[in-house]
Amino acid sequence: MTPSLPLLAVTLLAAGLVRGPGPAVPPSQGPVTNSVTNSVTDPVTDPVTDVVEHAADHTSEPYWTPQRMARAVPIGLLAGLQKITALPPPVLAPDAARPAVRTGTFETGGAGGATRTRQAAMMPPATTSGTHWAAGGSVTRTTGRVFLTMNGVDFVCSASAVRSANRDVVVTAGHCVKDGSGAWAENWTFVPGYDQGRQPYGVFPARRMFVAGPWSRSGNDDYDVGMVAVDDQDGRHLTDVVGGQPLGFDTPQGRRTYGFGFPADPPYDGERLLYCAGMPHGDPQGQTRDQGLRCDLTAGASGGPWLSGFDPGSGRGTLTSVSSFKYSNDQRTMYGPHFGSAVRDLFRGAEQA
C-alpha cells in the first residue's frame, strides 16, 4: 500500500480529459533522436506505452497577473499513514549558522593560496537540509516556478527545463500536472529563473501534458512525475533560452543528490531558489520505491529537480528525480520517485509532442 497522493490546500474533485494509453505521436512521424542518450526512437516499432496525455487549454488573455501569482497557494507535500492538514513548520537555523562543507586541498600560504581559500569558502554547502542557492550557474536558469489552476484554485509548484529533441520539455511532479485520477491542471505556466517576482526569461505556457498511467489511474506515488511540452516564445524554444539539464534513467541510487525548489509555506515565501543536498536513502516505511533526502523545504517545492553528479561551479547535473512528498510522521525527509522505464516512456512522449 502506497501513501495517498500529496494533499492539496483544498479537496480536488474528480474530473478528467484522459486519453488512454497509446503512441504519443502519429505513426506517420519518422524516427526521433533523443538528444540526451543519442538513441533513436521509432514510433512505429517502439511506441510509447502506458502514458496518458492531455492537450492544454489556451486563453486569449494572459491569466497570470502579478497579483494572481502572489495569491496562488502551494500544493501540500504531506502524505502517509496519518492525514494531517496543518503542521507547525520546522525550526531552521539561519543560513549563516549552517556549517559549510568543503572538499579538496586548500593552500593558505601566499596570495594565490589566499585566493583559493576564499573561493573554497564561497562554495555552497555539499550537505544541507535547506539553504538559499546563491552560487548561480545553469540551475538558476533551468529551475523555475510553475503556476497552475485546479478546479478554480490557483497553485504553485517547482519544475526544471530538460534537454529534449523538441527543446520544449519541462519536468515536474505528477501532482503538479494532474490530481491523480482527478482533474488535469489548467492555466499551466512555467517561469524559468524566477527570482523575487522577476521573470528574466519570460513565461512558457503548456502545450501538452503527460503523466504515467499508474499516476493517472490511482495516484501511485512511485509514478509521481509529470512532463509538459511548452509553447515557444516567438520561435525560440525553452532550452534555446535557458538551457536544460540532462535526464538520467535507472541511475545508481544512494549517490549525493542536490534537490532544488521554491518552497512557499513558512518559514519560506516561494520567492527565492533554495536547495537541499545529501545522500538519499530508501523508504524506511517500505511503501514506495522512492528515495528520501534530508530536506526541510516546504510545500511549493513539489516538482523541483533532484540532480546527481552535480557541479556547484557550473550549476549542472543529471536530473534523476523530483520532489514528491513527505510522510506526516517525518517532516524532515523529502521523497522523490525513481526514474525507470516508465519515466523514460513519459519523456519520449513529451519530447515528441
CSV table of C-alpha atoms in Angstrom, one decimal:
chain,number,residue,atom,x,y,z
A,1,MET,CA,0.0,0.0,0.0
A,2,THR,CA,1.4,3.3,-1.0
A,3,PRO,CA,0.8,6.6,0.8
A,4,SER,CA,-2.0,8.7,-0.6
A,5,LEU,CA,-1.2,11.4,-3.1
A,6,PRO,CA,0.0,14.7,-1.7
A,7,LEU,CA,-2.7,16.7,0.0
A,8,LEU,CA,-3.9,19.8,-1.8
A,9,ALA,CA,-4.9,23.0,0.0
A,10,VAL,CA,-8.5,22.1,-1.0
A,11,THR,CA,-10.1,18.8,-1.9
A,12,LEU,CA,-9.9,18.4,-5.7
A,13,LEU,CA,-12.8,16.7,-7.2
A,14,ALA,CA,-12.5,14.0,-9.9
A,15,ALA,CA,-12.7,15.2,-13.4
A,16,GLY,CA,-10.6,14.4,-16.4
A,17,LEU,CA,-10.0,14.6,-20.1
A,18,VAL,CA,-7.8,11.5,-20.3
A,19,ARG,CA,-6.7,9.8,-23.4
A,20,GLY,CA,-5.9,6.2,-23.0
A,21,PRO,CA,-2.5,4.5,-23.4
A,22,GLY,CA,-1.1,4.5,-26.9
A,23,PRO,CA,1.5,6.1,-29.1
A,24,ALA,CA,2.2,9.7,-28.3
A,25,VAL,CA,2.9,10.5,-31.9
A,26,PRO,CA,1.1,9.6,-35.1
A,27,PRO,CA,2.6,6.5,-36.9
A,28,SER,CA,3.4,8.7,-39.9
A,29,GLN,CA,6.0,10.6,-38.0
A,30,GLY,CA,9.6,9.5,-38.6
A,31,PRO,CA,12.3,8.5,-36.1
A,32,VAL,CA,13.2,11.0,-33.4
A,33,THR,CA,16.6,11.3,-31.9
A,34,ASN,CA,16.9,11.6,-28.2
A,35,SER,CA,19.3,14.4,-27.5
A,36,VAL,CA,20.2,13.1,-24.1
A,37,THR,CA,21.0,9.5,-24.9
A,38,ASN,CA,21.6,9.9,-28.7
A,39,SER,CA,19.3,6.9,-29.2
A,40,VAL,CA,16.7,6.8,-32.0
A,41,THR,CA,13.1,6.1,-31.2
A,42,ASP,CA,10.9,4.7,-34.0
A,43,PRO,CA,7.3,5.5,-33.1
A,44,VAL,CA,6.0,2.7,-35.4
A,45,THR,CA,8.0,-0.2,-33.9
A,46,ASP,CA,8.7,1.2,-30.4
A,47,PRO,CA,5.6,3.1,-29.3
A,48,VAL,CA,5.3,4.9,-26.0
A,49,THR,CA,3.3,2.7,-23.6
A,50,ASP,CA,1.0,3.5,-20.6
A,51,VAL,CA,1.4,7.2,-21.0
A,52,VAL,CA,-1.7,9.5,-20.6
A,53,GLU,CA,-1.6,12.9,-22.3
A,54,HIS,CA,-3.8,16.0,-22.3
A,55,ALA,CA,-4.0,19.0,-24.6
A,56,ALA,CA,-3.5,22.1,-22.5
A,57,ASP,CA,-6.1,24.9,-22.6
A,58,HIS,CA,-5.2,28.2,-24.1
A,59,THR,CA,-6.9,31.5,-23.2
A,60,SER,CA,-6.9,34.6,-25.4
A,61,GLU,CA,-5.8,36.8,-22.5
A,62,PRO,CA,-2.9,36.2,-20.1
A,63,TYR,CA,-4.2,34.6,-17.0
A,64,TRP,CA,-1.2,35.1,-14.6
A,65,THR,CA,-1.0,38.7,-13.4
A,66,PRO,CA,1.5,39.5,-10.7
A,67,GLN,CA,-1.5,39.8,-8.2
A,68,ARG,CA,-2.8,36.4,-9.1
A,69,MET,CA,0.7,34.8,-8.8
A,70,ALA,CA,1.1,36.3,-5.4
A,71,ARG,CA,-2.2,34.8,-4.2
A,72,ALA,CA,-1.5,31.3,-5.6
A,73,VAL,CA,-1.1,28.7,-2.8
A,74,PRO,CA,1.4,25.8,-2.7
A,75,ILE,CA,0.4,22.3,-3.2
A,76,GLY,CA,0.9,20.3,0.0
A,77,LEU,CA,3.6,17.7,0.5
A,78,LEU,CA,2.2,15.6,3.4
A,79,ALA,CA,1.0,12.1,2.9
A,80,GLY,CA,1.2,8.8,4.8
A,81,LEU,CA,-0.4,6.8,7.4
A,82,GLN,CA,-1.8,9.8,9.3
A,83,LYS,CA,-3.6,12.5,7.4
A,84,ILE,CA,-2.7,15.9,8.7
A,85,THR,CA,-3.8,19.2,7.1
A,86,ALA,CA,-1.7,21.6,9.1
A,87,LEU,CA,1.5,21.2,10.9
A,88,PRO,CA,3.9,23.7,12.5
A,89,PRO,CA,6.9,24.5,10.3
A,90,PRO,CA,10.3,23.1,11.4
A,91,VAL,CA,12.6,25.4,13.3
A,92,LEU,CA,15.5,26.0,11.0
A,93,ALA,CA,18.9,27.5,11.7
A,94,PRO,CA,19.7,30.7,9.7
A,95,ASP,CA,21.9,30.1,6.6
A,96,ALA,CA,24.8,31.9,8.3
A,97,ALA,CA,24.8,29.3,11.1
A,98,ARG,CA,24.9,26.3,8.8
A,99,PRO,CA,28.5,24.9,8.6
A,100,ALA,CA,29.9,24.9,5.1
A,101,VAL,CA,31.1,21.5,3.9
A,102,ARG,CA,34.2,21.9,1.8
A,103,THR,CA,36.3,19.4,0.0
A,104,GLY,CA,39.7,19.4,-1.6
A,105,THR,CA,43.1,20.7,-0.6
A,106,PHE,CA,43.3,24.3,0.4
A,107,GLU,CA,46.6,26.3,0.4
A,108,THR,CA,47.0,29.1,2.9
A,109,GLY,CA,50.4,30.4,2.0
A,110,GLY,CA,50.9,33.3,-0.4
A,111,ALA,CA,48.4,35.4,-2.4
A,112,GLY,CA,47.4,32.6,-4.6
A,113,GLY,CA,46.7,30.3,-1.7
A,114,ALA,CA,44.6,33.0,0.0
A,115,THR,CA,42.5,33.4,-3.2
A,116,ARG,CA,41.9,29.7,-3.4
A,117,THR,CA,40.9,29.7,0.3
A,118,ARG,CA,38.4,32.5,-0.3
A,119,GLN,CA,37.0,30.7,-3.3
A,120,ALA,CA,36.6,27.5,-1.3
A,121,ALA,CA,34.7,29.4,1.4
A,122,MET,CA,32.3,30.7,-1.2
A,123,MET,CA,31.3,27.2,-2.3
A,124,PRO,CA,27.8,26.2,-1.2
A,125,PRO,CA,27.5,23.5,1.4
A,126,ALA,CA,27.5,20.0,0.0
A,127,THR,CA,25.3,18.8,2.8
A,128,THR,CA,22.3,20.9,3.9
A,129,SER,CA,18.6,20.4,4.7
A,130,GLY,CA,17.7,23.8,3.3
A,131,THR,CA,19.8,26.8,2.1
A,132,HIS,CA,19.3,29.6,-0.3
A,133,TRP,CA,21.1,28.9,-3.6
A,134,ALA,CA,23.4,31.8,-4.2
A,135,ALA,CA,26.1,30.2,-6.3
A,136,GLY,CA,24.4,31.0,-9.7
A,137,GLY,CA,25.1,28.7,-12.7
A,138,SER,CA,22.8,26.9,-15.1
A,139,VAL,CA,20.4,25.6,-12.3
A,140,THR,CA,19.3,29.2,-11.6
A,141,ARG,CA,18.0,29.4,-15.3
A,142,THR,CA,16.7,25.9,-15.8
A,143,THR,CA,14.8,25.7,-12.4
A,144,GLY,CA,11.6,27.8,-12.1
A,145,ARG,CA,8.2,28.1,-10.6
A,146,VAL,CA,5.0,26.6,-12.0
A,147,PHE,CA,1.7,28.4,-11.7
A,148,LEU,CA,-1.5,26.3,-12.3
A,149,THR,CA,-5.2,26.1,-11.6
A,150,MET,CA,-7.1,23.0,-10.5
A,151,ASN,CA,-10.9,23.3,-10.1
A,152,GLY,CA,-10.8,27.0,-9.8
A,153,VAL,CA,-8.0,27.2,-7.2
A,154,ASP,CA,-4.6,28.7,-8.2
A,155,PHE,CA,-1.5,26.7,-7.0
A,156,VAL,CA,2.3,26.9,-7.3
A,157,CYS,CA,4.9,24.2,-7.8
A,158,SER,CA,8.5,23.9,-9.0
A,159,ALA,CA,10.0,22.4,-12.1
A,160,SER,CA,13.0,22.2,-14.4
A,161,ALA,CA,13.8,22.6,-18.1
A,162,VAL,CA,15.5,19.5,-19.6
A,163,ARG,CA,17.3,18.6,-22.8
A,164,SER,CA,14.9,17.1,-25.3
A,165,ALA,CA,14.6,16.6,-29.0
A,166,ASN,CA,11.9,19.3,-29.3
A,167,ARG,CA,13.7,21.6,-26.9
A,168,ASP,CA,10.4,22.3,-25.1
A,169,VAL,CA,10.2,19.8,-22.2
A,170,VAL,CA,9.6,20.7,-18.5
A,171,VAL,CA,9.8,18.0,-15.8
A,172,THR,CA,7.8,18.3,-12.5
A,173,ALA,CA,5.8,16.2,-10.1
A,174,GLY,CA,2.8,14.4,-11.4
A,175,HIS,CA,0.5,16.1,-8.8
A,176,CYS,CA,1.6,19.4,-10.3
A,177,VAL,CA,0.1,18.4,-13.6
A,178,LYS,CA,-2.9,16.1,-12.7
A,179,ASP,CA,-4.6,15.3,-9.5
A,180,GLY,CA,-4.1,11.5,-9.7
A,181,SER,CA,-7.3,10.1,-11.1
A,182,GLY,CA,-8.9,13.5,-10.9
A,183,ALA,CA,-8.6,16.8,-12.8
A,184,TRP,CA,-5.8,18.0,-15.1
A,185,ALA,CA,-4.2,21.3,-14.4
A,186,GLU,CA,-5.4,24.4,-16.3
A,187,ASN,CA,-3.5,27.7,-16.9
A,188,TRP,CA,-0.3,25.7,-16.5
A,189,THR,CA,2.7,28.1,-16.9
A,190,PHE,CA,6.4,27.7,-16.3
A,191,VAL,CA,8.5,30.6,-15.2
A,192,PRO,CA,12.2,29.7,-15.5
A,193,GLY,CA,14.7,31.6,-13.5
A,194,TYR,CA,12.0,33.1,-11.2
A,195,ASP,CA,13.6,35.4,-8.6
A,196,GLN,CA,11.6,37.5,-6.1
A,197,GLY,CA,8.9,38.3,-8.7
A,198,ARG,CA,11.3,38.8,-11.6
A,199,GLN,CA,10.7,36.7,-14.7
A,200,PRO,CA,14.0,37.3,-16.6
A,201,TYR,CA,13.3,34.7,-19.3
A,202,GLY,CA,9.6,35.2,-19.8
A,203,VAL,CA,6.8,32.6,-19.3
A,204,PHE,CA,6.2,29.3,-21.1
A,205,PRO,CA,2.5,28.1,-21.2
A,206,ALA,CA,1.8,24.4,-21.5
A,207,ARG,CA,1.0,22.8,-24.9
A,208,ARG,CA,0.6,19.2,-23.9
A,209,MET,CA,0.8,17.4,-20.6
A,210,PHE,CA,1.9,13.9,-19.8
A,211,VAL,CA,1.7,11.6,-16.8
A,212,ALA,CA,2.3,7.8,-16.4
A,213,GLY,CA,-0.7,5.5,-16.4
A,214,PRO,CA,-0.3,4.4,-12.8
A,215,TRP,CA,-0.4,8.0,-11.6
A,216,SER,CA,-3.4,8.9,-13.7
A,217,ARG,CA,-5.4,5.8,-12.6
A,218,SER,CA,-4.6,5.7,-8.9
A,219,GLY,CA,-2.2,8.4,-7.8
A,220,ASN,CA,0.6,5.8,-7.3
A,221,ASP,CA,3.4,7.7,-5.6
A,222,ASP,CA,6.1,5.6,-7.4
A,223,TYR,CA,5.0,7.4,-10.6
A,224,ASP,CA,4.5,11.0,-9.3
A,225,VAL,CA,6.2,12.5,-12.3
A,226,GLY,CA,4.7,14.9,-14.9
A,227,MET,CA,6.2,16.2,-18.1
A,228,VAL,CA,5.0,19.2,-20.1
A,229,ALA,CA,5.7,20.3,-23.6
A,230,VAL,CA,5.5,24.1,-23.5
A,231,ASP,CA,4.9,26.7,-26.2
A,232,ASP,CA,7.8,28.6,-27.7
A,233,GLN,CA,8.3,32.4,-27.5
A,234,ASP,CA,8.2,33.8,-31.0
A,235,GLY,CA,10.0,30.8,-32.4
A,236,ARG,CA,12.5,30.5,-29.5
A,237,HIS,CA,12.2,27.2,-27.7
A,238,LEU,CA,12.6,26.9,-24.0
A,239,THR,CA,16.0,25.3,-23.9
A,240,ASP,CA,17.3,27.7,-26.6
A,241,VAL,CA,16.6,30.4,-24.0
A,242,VAL,CA,17.6,28.9,-20.6
A,243,GLY,CA,19.4,25.6,-21.5
A,244,GLY,CA,18.3,22.3,-20.0
A,245,GLN,CA,19.6,19.6,-17.5
A,246,PRO,CA,20.0,16.1,-19.0
A,247,LEU,CA,17.7,13.3,-17.7
A,248,GLY,CA,19.1,10.1,-16.3
A,249,PHE,CA,17.2,6.8,-16.1
A,250,ASP,CA,18.0,3.8,-13.9
A,251,THR,CA,20.9,5.5,-12.4
A,252,PRO,CA,22.6,4.1,-9.3
A,253,GLN,CA,20.8,5.1,-6.1
A,254,GLY,CA,22.3,6.4,-2.9
A,255,ARG,CA,24.7,8.9,-4.6
A,256,ARG,CA,24.9,12.5,-3.4
A,257,THR,CA,22.0,14.5,-4.6
A,258,TYR,CA,21.1,18.2,-4.8
A,259,GLY,CA,17.3,19.0,-4.7
A,260,PHE,CA,16.1,22.4,-5.8
A,261,GLY,CA,12.8,24.2,-5.5
A,262,PHE,CA,10.8,27.2,-4.4
A,263,PRO,CA,9.2,26.4,-1.1
A,264,ALA,CA,6.3,28.7,-0.3
A,265,ASP,CA,5.0,27.6,3.1
A,266,PRO,CA,6.5,29.2,6.2
A,267,PRO,CA,9.3,29.8,7.0
A,268,TYR,CA,9.7,30.3,3.2
A,269,ASP,CA,7.8,32.6,0.8
A,270,GLY,CA,8.5,31.0,-2.6
A,271,GLU,CA,10.4,34.0,-3.9
A,272,ARG,CA,13.9,32.5,-3.9
A,273,LEU,CA,15.5,29.3,-5.1
A,274,LEU,CA,16.6,27.0,-2.2
A,275,TYR,CA,18.2,23.6,-2.2
A,276,CYS,CA,18.9,20.5,-0.1
A,277,ALA,CA,21.9,18.3,-0.5
A,278,GLY,CA,23.0,15.0,0.9
A,279,MET,CA,23.0,11.2,0.5
A,280,PRO,CA,19.5,9.8,-0.3
A,281,HIS,CA,18.2,6.5,1.2
A,282,GLY,CA,15.4,4.1,0.6
A,283,ASP,CA,11.9,4.5,2.0
A,284,PRO,CA,12.0,3.1,5.6
A,285,GLN,CA,8.2,2.8,5.6
A,286,GLY,CA,8.5,0.3,2.7
A,287,GLN,CA,5.5,1.9,1.0
A,288,THR,CA,7.3,3.2,-2.1
A,289,ARG,CA,10.3,2.6,-4.3
A,290,ASP,CA,11.2,6.3,-3.7
A,291,GLN,CA,14.4,7.7,-2.3
A,292,GLY,CA,14.4,10.0,0.7
A,293,LEU,CA,16.6,13.1,1.2
A,294,ARG,CA,17.0,15.1,4.4
A,295,CYS,CA,15.2,18.3,3.4
A,296,ASP,CA,13.3,21.0,5.2
A,297,LEU,CA,11.8,22.6,2.1
A,298,THR,CA,8.0,23.0,2.4
A,299,ALA,CA,5.0,23.0,0.0
A,300,GLY,CA,5.7,24.8,-3.2
A,301,ALA,CA,8.9,22.8,-3.7
A,302,SER,CA,6.9,20.0,-5.3
A,303,GLY,CA,8.3,19.0,-8.7
A,304,GLY,CA,11.7,20.6,-8.1
A,305,PRO,CA,14.6,18.8,-9.7
A,306,TRP,CA,16.9,16.3,-8.0
A,307,LEU,CA,20.3,16.5,-9.6
A,308,SER,CA,23.1,13.9,-9.2
A,309,GLY,CA,26.7,14.3,-10.4
A,310,PHE,CA,26.0,18.0,-9.7
A,311,ASP,CA,28.8,20.5,-10.2
A,312,PRO,CA,28.2,23.6,-7.9
A,313,GLY,CA,30.5,25.7,-10.1
A,314,SER,CA,28.6,25.3,-13.3
A,315,GLY,CA,25.1,24.5,-11.8
A,316,ARG,CA,24.8,21.4,-14.0
A,317,GLY,CA,23.9,17.9,-13.1
A,318,THR,CA,21.8,14.9,-14.2
A,319,LEU,CA,18.1,15.1,-13.3
A,320,THR,CA,17.2,11.7,-11.7
A,321,SER,CA,14.1,12.5,-9.6
A,322,VAL,CA,11.8,15.3,-8.4
A,323,SER,CA,10.4,16.4,-5.0
A,324,SER,CA,7.2,14.4,-4.4
A,325,PHE,CA,6.0,14.0,-0.8
A,326,LYS,CA,6.8,13.8,2.9
A,327,TYR,CA,5.4,11.4,5.4
A,328,SER,CA,3.3,13.1,8.0
A,329,ASN,CA,5.4,11.5,10.8
A,330,ASP,CA,8.7,12.6,9.3
A,331,GLN,CA,8.6,16.2,8.0
A,332,ARG,CA,12.4,16.4,7.7
A,333,THR,CA,12.7,14.0,4.8
A,334,MET,CA,11.6,14.7,1.2
A,335,TYR,CA,10.9,11.7,-1.1
A,336,GLY,CA,11.3,11.5,-4.9
A,337,PRO,CA,10.4,8.7,-7.3
A,338,HIS,CA,12.8,6.5,-9.2
A,339,PHE,CA,13.3,7.4,-12.8
A,340,GLY,CA,13.0,4.0,-14.6
A,341,SER,CA,11.5,2.7,-17.8
A,342,ALA,CA,8.1,4.2,-17.1
A,343,VAL,CA,9.5,7.7,-16.8
A,344,ARG,CA,11.7,7.1,-19.9
A,345,ASP,CA,8.5,6.4,-21.8
A,346,LEU,CA,6.9,9.5,-20.4
A,347,PHE,CA,9.9,11.6,-21.6
A,348,ARG,CA,9.8,10.0,-25.1
A,349,GLY,CA,6.1,11.0,-25.4
A,350,ALA,CA,6.8,14.6,-24.2
A,351,GLU,CA,9.8,15.2,-26.4
A,352,GLN,CA,7.9,14.1,-29.5
A,353,ALA,CA,4.9,16.4,-28.8
